[in-house]
CSV table of C-alpha atoms in Angstrom, one decimal:
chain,number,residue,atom,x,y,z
A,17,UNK,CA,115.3,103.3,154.7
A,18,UNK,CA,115.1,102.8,151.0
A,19,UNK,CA,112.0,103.4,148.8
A,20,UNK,CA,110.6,103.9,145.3
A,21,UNK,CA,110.4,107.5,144.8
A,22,UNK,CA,109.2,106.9,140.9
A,23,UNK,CA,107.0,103.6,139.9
A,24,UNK,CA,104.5,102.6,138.3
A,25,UNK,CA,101.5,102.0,140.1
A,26,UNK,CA,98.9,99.2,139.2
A,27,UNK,CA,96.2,101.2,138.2
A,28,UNK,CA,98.5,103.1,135.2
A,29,UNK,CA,100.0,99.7,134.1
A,30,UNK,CA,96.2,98.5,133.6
A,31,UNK,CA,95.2,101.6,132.0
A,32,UNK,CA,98.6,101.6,129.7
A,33,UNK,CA,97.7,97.7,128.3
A,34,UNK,CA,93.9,98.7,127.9
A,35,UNK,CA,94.7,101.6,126.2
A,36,UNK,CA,97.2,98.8,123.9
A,37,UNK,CA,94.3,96.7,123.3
A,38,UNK,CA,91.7,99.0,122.4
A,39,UNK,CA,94.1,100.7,119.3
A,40,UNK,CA,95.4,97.9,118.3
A,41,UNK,CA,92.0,96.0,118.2
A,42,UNK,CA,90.2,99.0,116.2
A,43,UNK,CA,93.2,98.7,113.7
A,44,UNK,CA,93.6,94.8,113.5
A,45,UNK,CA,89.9,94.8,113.0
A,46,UNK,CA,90.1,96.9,110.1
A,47,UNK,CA,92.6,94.5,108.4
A,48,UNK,CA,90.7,91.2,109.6
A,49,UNK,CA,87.6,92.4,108.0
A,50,UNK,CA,89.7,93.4,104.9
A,51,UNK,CA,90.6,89.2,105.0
A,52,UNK,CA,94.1,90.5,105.5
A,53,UNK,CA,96.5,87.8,107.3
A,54,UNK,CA,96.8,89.1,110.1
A,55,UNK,CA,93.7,90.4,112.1
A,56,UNK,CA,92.6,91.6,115.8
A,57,UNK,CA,94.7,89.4,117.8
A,58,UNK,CA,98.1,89.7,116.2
A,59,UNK,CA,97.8,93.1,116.1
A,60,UNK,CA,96.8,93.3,120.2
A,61,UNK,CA,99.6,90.4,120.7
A,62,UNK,CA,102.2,92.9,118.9
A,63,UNK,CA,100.9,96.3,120.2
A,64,UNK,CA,100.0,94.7,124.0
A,65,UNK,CA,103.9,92.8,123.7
A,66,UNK,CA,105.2,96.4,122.7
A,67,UNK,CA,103.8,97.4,125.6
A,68,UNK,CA,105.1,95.0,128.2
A,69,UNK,CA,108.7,95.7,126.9
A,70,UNK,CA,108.3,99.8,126.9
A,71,UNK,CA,106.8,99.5,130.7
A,72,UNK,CA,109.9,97.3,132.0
A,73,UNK,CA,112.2,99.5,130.3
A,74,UNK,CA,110.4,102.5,132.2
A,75,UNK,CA,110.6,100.7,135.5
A,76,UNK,CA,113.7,100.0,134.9
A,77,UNK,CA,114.4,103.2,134.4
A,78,UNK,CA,112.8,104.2,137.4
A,79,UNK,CA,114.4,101.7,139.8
A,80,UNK,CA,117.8,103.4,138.3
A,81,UNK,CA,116.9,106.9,139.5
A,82,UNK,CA,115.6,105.2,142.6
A,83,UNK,CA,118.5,103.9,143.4
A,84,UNK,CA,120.6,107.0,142.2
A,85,UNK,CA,118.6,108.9,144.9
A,86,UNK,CA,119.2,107.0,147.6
A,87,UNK,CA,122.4,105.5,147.1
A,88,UNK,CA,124.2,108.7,145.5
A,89,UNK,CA,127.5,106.4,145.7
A,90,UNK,CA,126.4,104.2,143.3
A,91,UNK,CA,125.0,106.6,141.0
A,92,UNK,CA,128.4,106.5,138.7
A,93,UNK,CA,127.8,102.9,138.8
A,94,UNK,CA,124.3,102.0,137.7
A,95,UNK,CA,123.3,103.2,134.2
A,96,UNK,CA,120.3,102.6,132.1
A,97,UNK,CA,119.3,103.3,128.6
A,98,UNK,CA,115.8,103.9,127.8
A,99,UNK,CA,116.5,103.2,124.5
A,100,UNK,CA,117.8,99.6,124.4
A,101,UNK,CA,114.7,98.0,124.9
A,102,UNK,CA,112.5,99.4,123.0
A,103,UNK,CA,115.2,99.7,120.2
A,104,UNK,CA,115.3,95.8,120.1
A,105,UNK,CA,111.0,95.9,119.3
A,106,UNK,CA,111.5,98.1,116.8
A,107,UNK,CA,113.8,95.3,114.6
A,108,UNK,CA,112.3,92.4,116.3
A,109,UNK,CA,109.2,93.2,115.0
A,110,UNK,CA,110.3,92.7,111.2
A,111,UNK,CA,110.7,89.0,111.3
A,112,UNK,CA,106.6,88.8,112.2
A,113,UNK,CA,106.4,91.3,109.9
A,114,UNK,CA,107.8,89.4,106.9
A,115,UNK,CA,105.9,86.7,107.9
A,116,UNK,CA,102.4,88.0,106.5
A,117,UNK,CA,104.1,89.4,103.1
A,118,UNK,CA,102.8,86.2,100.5
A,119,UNK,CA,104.5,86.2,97.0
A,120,UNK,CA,102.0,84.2,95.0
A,121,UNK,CA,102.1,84.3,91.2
A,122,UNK,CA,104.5,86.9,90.6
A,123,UNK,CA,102.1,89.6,92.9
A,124,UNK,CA,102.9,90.4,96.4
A,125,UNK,CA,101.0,90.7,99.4
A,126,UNK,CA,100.9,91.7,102.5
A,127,UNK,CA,102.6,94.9,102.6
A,128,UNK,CA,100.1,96.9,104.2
A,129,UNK,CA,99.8,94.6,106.6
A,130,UNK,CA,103.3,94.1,107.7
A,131,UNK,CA,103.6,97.7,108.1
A,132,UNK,CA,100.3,98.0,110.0
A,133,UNK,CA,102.3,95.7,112.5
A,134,UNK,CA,105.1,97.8,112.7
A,135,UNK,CA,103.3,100.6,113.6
A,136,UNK,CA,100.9,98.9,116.4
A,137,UNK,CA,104.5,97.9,117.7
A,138,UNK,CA,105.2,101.8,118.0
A,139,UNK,CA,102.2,102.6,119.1
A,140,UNK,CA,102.5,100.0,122.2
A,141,UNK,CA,106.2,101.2,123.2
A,142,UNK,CA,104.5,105.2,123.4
A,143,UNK,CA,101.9,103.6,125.3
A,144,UNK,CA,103.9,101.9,127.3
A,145,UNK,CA,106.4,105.0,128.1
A,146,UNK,CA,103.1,106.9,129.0
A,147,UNK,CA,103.1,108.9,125.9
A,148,UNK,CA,99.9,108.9,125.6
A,149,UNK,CA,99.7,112.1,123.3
A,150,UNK,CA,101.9,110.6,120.8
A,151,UNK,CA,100.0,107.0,120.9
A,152,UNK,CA,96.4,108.2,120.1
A,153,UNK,CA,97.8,110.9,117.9
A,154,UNK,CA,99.7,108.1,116.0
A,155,UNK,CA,96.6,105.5,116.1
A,156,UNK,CA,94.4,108.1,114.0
A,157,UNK,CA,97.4,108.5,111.7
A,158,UNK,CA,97.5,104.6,111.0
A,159,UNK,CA,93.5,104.5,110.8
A,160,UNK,CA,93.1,107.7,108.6
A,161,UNK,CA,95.9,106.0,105.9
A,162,UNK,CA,93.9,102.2,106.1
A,163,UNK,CA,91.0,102.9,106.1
A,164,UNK,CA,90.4,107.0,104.1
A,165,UNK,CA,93.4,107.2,102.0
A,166,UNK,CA,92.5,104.8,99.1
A,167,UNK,CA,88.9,106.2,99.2
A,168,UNK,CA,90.8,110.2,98.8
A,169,UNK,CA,93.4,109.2,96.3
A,170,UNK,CA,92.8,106.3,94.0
A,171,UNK,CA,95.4,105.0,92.0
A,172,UNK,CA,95.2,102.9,89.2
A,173,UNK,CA,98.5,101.3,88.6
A,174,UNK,CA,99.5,100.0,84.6
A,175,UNK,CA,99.2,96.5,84.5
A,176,UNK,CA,99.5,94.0,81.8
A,177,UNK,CA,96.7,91.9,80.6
A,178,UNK,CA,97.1,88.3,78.4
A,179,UNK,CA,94.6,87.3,76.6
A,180,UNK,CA,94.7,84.1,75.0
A,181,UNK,CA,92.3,83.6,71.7
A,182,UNK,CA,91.4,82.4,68.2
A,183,UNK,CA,89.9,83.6,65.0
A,184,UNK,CA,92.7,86.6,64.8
A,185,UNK,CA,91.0,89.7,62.9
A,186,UNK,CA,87.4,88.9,64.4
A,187,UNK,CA,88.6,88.8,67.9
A,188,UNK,CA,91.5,91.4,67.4
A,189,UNK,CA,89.0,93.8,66.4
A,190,UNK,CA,86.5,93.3,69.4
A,191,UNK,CA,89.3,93.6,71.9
A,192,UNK,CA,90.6,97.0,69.8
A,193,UNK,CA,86.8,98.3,69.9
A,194,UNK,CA,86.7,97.5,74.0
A,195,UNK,CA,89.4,99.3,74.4
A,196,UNK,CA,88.4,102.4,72.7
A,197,UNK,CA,84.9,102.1,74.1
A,198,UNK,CA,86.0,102.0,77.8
A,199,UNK,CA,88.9,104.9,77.2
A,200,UNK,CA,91.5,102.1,78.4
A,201,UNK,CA,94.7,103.7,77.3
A,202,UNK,CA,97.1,100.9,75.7
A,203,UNK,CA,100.9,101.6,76.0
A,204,UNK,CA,102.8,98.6,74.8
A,205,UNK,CA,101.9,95.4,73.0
A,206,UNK,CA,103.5,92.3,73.1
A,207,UNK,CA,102.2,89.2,70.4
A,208,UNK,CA,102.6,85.1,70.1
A,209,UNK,CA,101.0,82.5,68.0
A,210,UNK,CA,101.2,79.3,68.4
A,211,UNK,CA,100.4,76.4,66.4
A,212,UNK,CA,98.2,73.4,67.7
A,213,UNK,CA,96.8,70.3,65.9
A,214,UNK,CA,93.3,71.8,64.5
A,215,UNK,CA,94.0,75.5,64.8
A,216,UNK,CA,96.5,78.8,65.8
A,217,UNK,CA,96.3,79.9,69.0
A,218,UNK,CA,97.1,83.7,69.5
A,219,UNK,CA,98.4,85.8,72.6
A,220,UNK,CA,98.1,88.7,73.0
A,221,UNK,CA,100.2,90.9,76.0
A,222,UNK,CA,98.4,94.6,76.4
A,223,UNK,CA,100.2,96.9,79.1
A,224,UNK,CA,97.1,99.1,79.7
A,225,UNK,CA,95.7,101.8,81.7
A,226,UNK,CA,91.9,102.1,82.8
A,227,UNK,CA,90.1,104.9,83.5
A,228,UNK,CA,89.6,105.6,87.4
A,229,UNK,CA,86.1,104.6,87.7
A,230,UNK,CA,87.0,100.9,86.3
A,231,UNK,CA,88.5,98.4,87.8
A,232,UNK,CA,90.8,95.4,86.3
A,233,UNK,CA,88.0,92.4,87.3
A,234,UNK,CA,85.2,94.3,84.9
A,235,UNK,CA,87.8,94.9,82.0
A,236,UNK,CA,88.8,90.8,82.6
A,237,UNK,CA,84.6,89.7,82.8
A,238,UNK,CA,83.6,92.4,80.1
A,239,UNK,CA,86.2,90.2,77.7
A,240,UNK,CA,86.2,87.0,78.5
A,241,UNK,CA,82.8,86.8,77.3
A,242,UNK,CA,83.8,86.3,73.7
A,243,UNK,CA,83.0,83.2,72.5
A,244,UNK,CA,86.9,83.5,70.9
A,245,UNK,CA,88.7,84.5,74.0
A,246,UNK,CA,90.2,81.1,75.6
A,247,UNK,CA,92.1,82.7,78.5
A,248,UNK,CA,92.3,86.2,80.1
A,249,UNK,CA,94.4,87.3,83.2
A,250,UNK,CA,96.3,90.2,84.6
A,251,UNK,CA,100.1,89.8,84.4
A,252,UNK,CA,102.2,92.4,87.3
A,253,UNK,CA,105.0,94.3,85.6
C-alpha cells in the first residue's frame, strides 16, 4: 500500500507562512513608515507568495521521493528540480520590483525599495524550504542595512545647486560668503544671464559638497531668504 513517507504536515505549513508574515511585516513596516511605495502588505504579499511557491516545490519534491520509494521502477522516470520553482520567483519578482522605482525630475526613486522586495522574496522561498536559519539570519541582514546603516555611515553625495537671482555683485557675494561660512566645498561652477524687459536675470550652477552635519534642504532655506535670490533647487548629476 502506498504512503507519504516525507510531507509536510499542517502544523509546519502554518508555522512556515506565519513565520513569512511576521518578517516581511517588520520590514514592510519599516519602509511604509519611511512613505516608501511599497509598505506592509506588498512586502507580506511578496514574501507570503515566495512562500507558497518554495512549499509546492518542496512537496513536490517530496511526493518525488515518495514515489521513488515505493515504486523503485519508476524512479528513472520521475524527476524533479528543486530549483525550477523557486528559480522562476527569483526573476519574477523584478517586474514588481520595477514597478516601485519612480523617475521624477531627473532623480530616481525607489531603489531601496525594489530591492527590499527582492529580498522578502528570498526570504519567503528559505522559509518556505524550511530554512529557517538562513531566513531569520537573512531578515536581520535586510533590517540592520534599512534601518542602521545610514545612521553608521552617512554619505553626503555632490550635487548641484541653481540658483536663479538679480543684483549680480551684491548677491554673488552673499552666496560666496555662505559658502565659506558653512565649509560647503564648491567644485565646479557653471554661469547664465539672461536678459528680460526691466532687468538681467543671473544663474548660477554650483556643484557643491556640504559638510556631514548639513543637509541639502537647510543650504536651499538658508539661501533662498535673500531678498535677490528668485529661484533655488537642487539639480542631480
Amino acid at each position: 500500500m502506498w504512503f507519504n513517507l516525507f510531507t509536510l504536515h499542517l502544523y509546519e505549513i502554518i508555522l512556515r507562512l506565519l513565520l513569512a508574515i511576521i518578517i516581511s511585516g517588520v520590514i514592510g513596516y519599516d519602509r511604509e513608515h519611511k512613505n516608501r511605495p511599497a509598505g506592509i502588505k506588498t512586502h507580506v504579499l511578496v514574501c507570503v507568495g515566495a512562500c507558497v511557491i518554495a512549499l509546492i516545490q518542496k512537496e513536490i519534491g517530496y511526493n518525488a521521493l515518495n514515489i521513488a520509494i515505493t515504486h523503485p521502477n519508476l524512479a528513472g522516470i520521475v524527476r524533479t528540480d528543486e530549483a525550477r520553482l523557486t528559480a522562476q520567483v527569483v526573476s519574477g519578482i523584478g517586474f514588481l520590483g520595477a514597478g516601485t522605482i519612480i523617475v521624477q525630475h531627473r532623480t530616481i526613486r525607489g531603489l531601496t525599495t525594489a530591492a527590499s522586495l527582492w529580498a522578502v522574496a528570498g526570504i519567503g522561498i528559505a522559509v518556505g524550504m524550511g530554512d529557517y536559519q538562513i531566513a531569520i539570519a537573512s531578515a536581520i541582514a535586510v533590517m540592520l542595512v534599512l534601518v542602521f546603516l545610514k545612521k553608521v555611515i552617512h554619505i553626503n553625495p555632490m550635487k548641484k545647486i541653481e540658483i536663479q537671482y538679480r543684483h549680480k555683485l551684491e548677491t554673488k557675494e552673499f552666496i560666496q560668503a555662505y559658502f565659506e561660512k558653512q565649509h560647503i566645498l564648491v567644485t565646479d561652477v557653471n554661469f547664465r544671464v539672461t536678459q528680460t524687459d526691466t532687468n538681467l536675470i543671473y544663474v548660477n550652477i554650483y556643484e557643491i559638497e556640504i559638510p556631514r552635519a548639513m543637509n541639502y534642504a537647510d543650504v536651499i532655506e538658508d539661501i533662498s531668504l535673500n531678498k535677490n535670490i528668485m529661484r533655488i533647487r537642487t539639480v542631480s548629476l
